[in-house]
mmCIF file of C-alpha atoms in Angstrom:
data_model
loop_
_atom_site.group_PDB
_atom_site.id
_atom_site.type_symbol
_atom_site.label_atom_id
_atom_site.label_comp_id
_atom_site.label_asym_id
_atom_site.label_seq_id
_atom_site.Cartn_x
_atom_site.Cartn_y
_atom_site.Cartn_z
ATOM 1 C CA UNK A 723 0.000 0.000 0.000
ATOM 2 C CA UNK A 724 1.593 3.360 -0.681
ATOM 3 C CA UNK A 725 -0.004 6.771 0.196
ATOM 4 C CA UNK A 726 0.879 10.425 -0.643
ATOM 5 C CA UNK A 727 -0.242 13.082 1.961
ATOM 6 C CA UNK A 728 -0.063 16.500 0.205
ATOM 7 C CA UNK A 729 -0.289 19.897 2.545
ATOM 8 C CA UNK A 730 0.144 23.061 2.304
ATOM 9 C CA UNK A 731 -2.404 24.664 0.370
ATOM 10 C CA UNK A 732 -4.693 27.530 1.026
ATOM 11 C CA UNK A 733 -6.277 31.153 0.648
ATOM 12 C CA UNK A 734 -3.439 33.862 -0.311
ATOM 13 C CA UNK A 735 -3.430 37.082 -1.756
ATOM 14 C CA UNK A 736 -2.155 37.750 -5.241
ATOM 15 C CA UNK A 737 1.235 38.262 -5.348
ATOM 16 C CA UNK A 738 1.429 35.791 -2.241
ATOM 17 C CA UNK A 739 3.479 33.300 -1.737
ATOM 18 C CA UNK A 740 2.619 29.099 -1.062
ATOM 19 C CA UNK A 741 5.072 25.946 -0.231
ATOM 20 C CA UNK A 742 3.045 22.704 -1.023
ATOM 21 C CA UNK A 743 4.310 19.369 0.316
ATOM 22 C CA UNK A 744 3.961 15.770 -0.943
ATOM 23 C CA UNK A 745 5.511 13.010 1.230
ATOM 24 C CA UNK A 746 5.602 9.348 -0.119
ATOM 25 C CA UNK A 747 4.886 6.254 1.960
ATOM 26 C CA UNK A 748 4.364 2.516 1.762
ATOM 27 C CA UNK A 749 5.522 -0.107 -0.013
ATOM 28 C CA UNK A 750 8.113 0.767 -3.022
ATOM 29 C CA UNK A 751 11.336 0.351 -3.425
ATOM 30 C CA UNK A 752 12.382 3.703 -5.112
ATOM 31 C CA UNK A 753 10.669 7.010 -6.326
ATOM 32 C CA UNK A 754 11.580 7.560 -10.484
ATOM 33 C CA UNK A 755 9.884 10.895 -10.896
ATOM 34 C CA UNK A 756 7.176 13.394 -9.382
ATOM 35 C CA UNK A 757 4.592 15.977 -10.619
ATOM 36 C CA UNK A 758 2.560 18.763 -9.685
ATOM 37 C CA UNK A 759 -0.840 18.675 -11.691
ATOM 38 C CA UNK A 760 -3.258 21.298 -11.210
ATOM 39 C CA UNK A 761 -7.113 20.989 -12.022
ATOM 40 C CA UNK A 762 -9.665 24.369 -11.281
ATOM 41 C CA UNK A 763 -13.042 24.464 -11.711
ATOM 42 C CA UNK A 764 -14.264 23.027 -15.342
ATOM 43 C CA UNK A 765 -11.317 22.467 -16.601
ATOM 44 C CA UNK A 766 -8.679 19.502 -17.202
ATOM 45 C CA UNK A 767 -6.080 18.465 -14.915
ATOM 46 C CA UNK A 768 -2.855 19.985 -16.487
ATOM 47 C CA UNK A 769 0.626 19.335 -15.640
ATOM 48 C CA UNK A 770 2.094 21.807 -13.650
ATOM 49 C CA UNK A 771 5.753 20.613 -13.171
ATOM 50 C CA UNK A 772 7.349 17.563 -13.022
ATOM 51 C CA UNK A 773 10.809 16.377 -11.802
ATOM 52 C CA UNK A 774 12.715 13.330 -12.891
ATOM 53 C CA UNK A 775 15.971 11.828 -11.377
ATOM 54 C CA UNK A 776 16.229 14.279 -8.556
ATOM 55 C CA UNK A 777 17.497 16.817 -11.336
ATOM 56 C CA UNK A 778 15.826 17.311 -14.767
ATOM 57 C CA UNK A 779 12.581 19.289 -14.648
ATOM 58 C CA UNK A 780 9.803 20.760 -16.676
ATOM 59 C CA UNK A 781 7.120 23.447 -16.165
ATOM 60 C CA UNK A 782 4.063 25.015 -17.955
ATOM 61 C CA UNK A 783 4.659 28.033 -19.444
ATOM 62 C CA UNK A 784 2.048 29.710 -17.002
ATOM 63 C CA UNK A 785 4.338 29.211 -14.049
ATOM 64 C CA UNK A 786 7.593 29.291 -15.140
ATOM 65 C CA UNK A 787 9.495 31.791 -13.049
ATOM 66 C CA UNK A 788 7.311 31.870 -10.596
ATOM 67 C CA UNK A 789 7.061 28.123 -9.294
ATOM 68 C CA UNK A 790 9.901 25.851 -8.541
ATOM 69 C CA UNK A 791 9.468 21.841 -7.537
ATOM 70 C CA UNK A 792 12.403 20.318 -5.711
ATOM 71 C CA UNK A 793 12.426 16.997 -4.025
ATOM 72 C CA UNK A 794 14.294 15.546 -0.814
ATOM 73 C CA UNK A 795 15.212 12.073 -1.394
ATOM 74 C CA UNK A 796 15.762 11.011 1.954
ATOM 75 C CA UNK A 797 12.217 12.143 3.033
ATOM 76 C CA UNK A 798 10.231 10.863 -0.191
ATOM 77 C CA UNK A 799 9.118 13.893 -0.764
ATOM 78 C CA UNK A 800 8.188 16.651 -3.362
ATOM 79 C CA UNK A 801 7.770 20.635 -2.812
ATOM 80 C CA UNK A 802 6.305 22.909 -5.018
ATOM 81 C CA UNK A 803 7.122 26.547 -4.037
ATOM 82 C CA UNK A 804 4.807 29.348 -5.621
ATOM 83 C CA UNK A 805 5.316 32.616 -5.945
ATOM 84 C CA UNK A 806 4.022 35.866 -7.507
ATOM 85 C CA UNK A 807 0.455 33.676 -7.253
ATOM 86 C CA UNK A 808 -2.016 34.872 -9.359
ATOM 87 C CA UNK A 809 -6.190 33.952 -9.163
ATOM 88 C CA UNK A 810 -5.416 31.970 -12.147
ATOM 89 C CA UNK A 811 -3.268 29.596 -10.234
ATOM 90 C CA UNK A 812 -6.646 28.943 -8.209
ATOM 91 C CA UNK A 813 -7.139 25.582 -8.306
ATOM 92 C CA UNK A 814 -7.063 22.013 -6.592
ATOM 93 C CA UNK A 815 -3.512 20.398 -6.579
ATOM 94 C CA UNK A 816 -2.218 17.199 -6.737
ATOM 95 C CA UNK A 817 1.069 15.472 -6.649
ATOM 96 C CA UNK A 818 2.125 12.374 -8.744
ATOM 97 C CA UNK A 819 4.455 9.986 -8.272
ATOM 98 C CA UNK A 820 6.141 7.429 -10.323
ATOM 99 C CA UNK A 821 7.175 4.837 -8.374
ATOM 100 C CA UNK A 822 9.294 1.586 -8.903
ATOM 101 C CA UNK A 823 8.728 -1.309 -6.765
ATOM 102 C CA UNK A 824 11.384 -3.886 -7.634
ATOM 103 C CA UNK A 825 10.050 -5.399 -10.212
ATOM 104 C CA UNK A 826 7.387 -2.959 -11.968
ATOM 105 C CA UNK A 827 6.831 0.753 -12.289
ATOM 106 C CA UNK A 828 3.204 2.614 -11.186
ATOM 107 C CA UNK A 829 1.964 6.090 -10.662
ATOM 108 C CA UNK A 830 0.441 7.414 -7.645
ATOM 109 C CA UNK A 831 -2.179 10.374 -6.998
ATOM 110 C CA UNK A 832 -2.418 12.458 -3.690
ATOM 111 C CA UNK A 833 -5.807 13.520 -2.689
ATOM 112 C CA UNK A 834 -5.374 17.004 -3.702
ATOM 113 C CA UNK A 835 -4.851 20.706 -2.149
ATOM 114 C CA UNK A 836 -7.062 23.314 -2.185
ATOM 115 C CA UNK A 837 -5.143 26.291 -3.159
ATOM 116 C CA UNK A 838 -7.008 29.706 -3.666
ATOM 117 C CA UNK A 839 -5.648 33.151 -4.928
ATOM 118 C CA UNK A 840 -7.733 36.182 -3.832
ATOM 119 C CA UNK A 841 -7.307 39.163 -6.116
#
């Protein structure tokens, strides 16, 4: 059984500031990638950014600059800092991982943040 507790989300001001937190437990023997996916209200989850091999990583176009993931090996777990948040980064977020458990690979959801930009 694995399970990813996300925190860190909630209500900021624009221009605020959020760290969100994704820590990976359970039964796997290593952690391949991560992402930040981002759904709001009637639309489609979208990637957000992603991180692969501790090192290489991607964003959307929409937050580059302003967001930056990072992850801590020894703690299984992802961060996704925000800055310069804008109401269109309201939405409900959720981390991914790709996980490897010895002999197969599978992806894992968290059950989502809440984060909300007041303008």
């Amino acid at each position: 059984q694995v399970q990813l507790v996300e925190s860190g989300g909630g209500l900021v001001q624009t221009g605020g500031s959020l760290r969100l937190s994704c820590a990976a437990s359970g039964s796997f023997f290593s952690i391949n990638g991560w992402g930040w996916y981002r759904q709001a209200p009637g639309k489609q989850r979208e990637l957000v950014a992603a991180i692969s091999s501790g090192v290489s990583t991607k964003y959307a176009n929409s937050v580059k600059g302003r967001f930056t993931i990072s992850g801590d090996n020894a703690k299984n777990t992802v961060y996704l800092q925000m800055n310069s948040l804008e109401p269109e980064d309201t939405a409900v977020y959720y981390c991914n991982a790709e996980l490897w458990d010895g002999s197969r690979g599978f992806s894992y959801w968290g059950q989502g943040t809440q984060v909300t930009v007041s303008s």
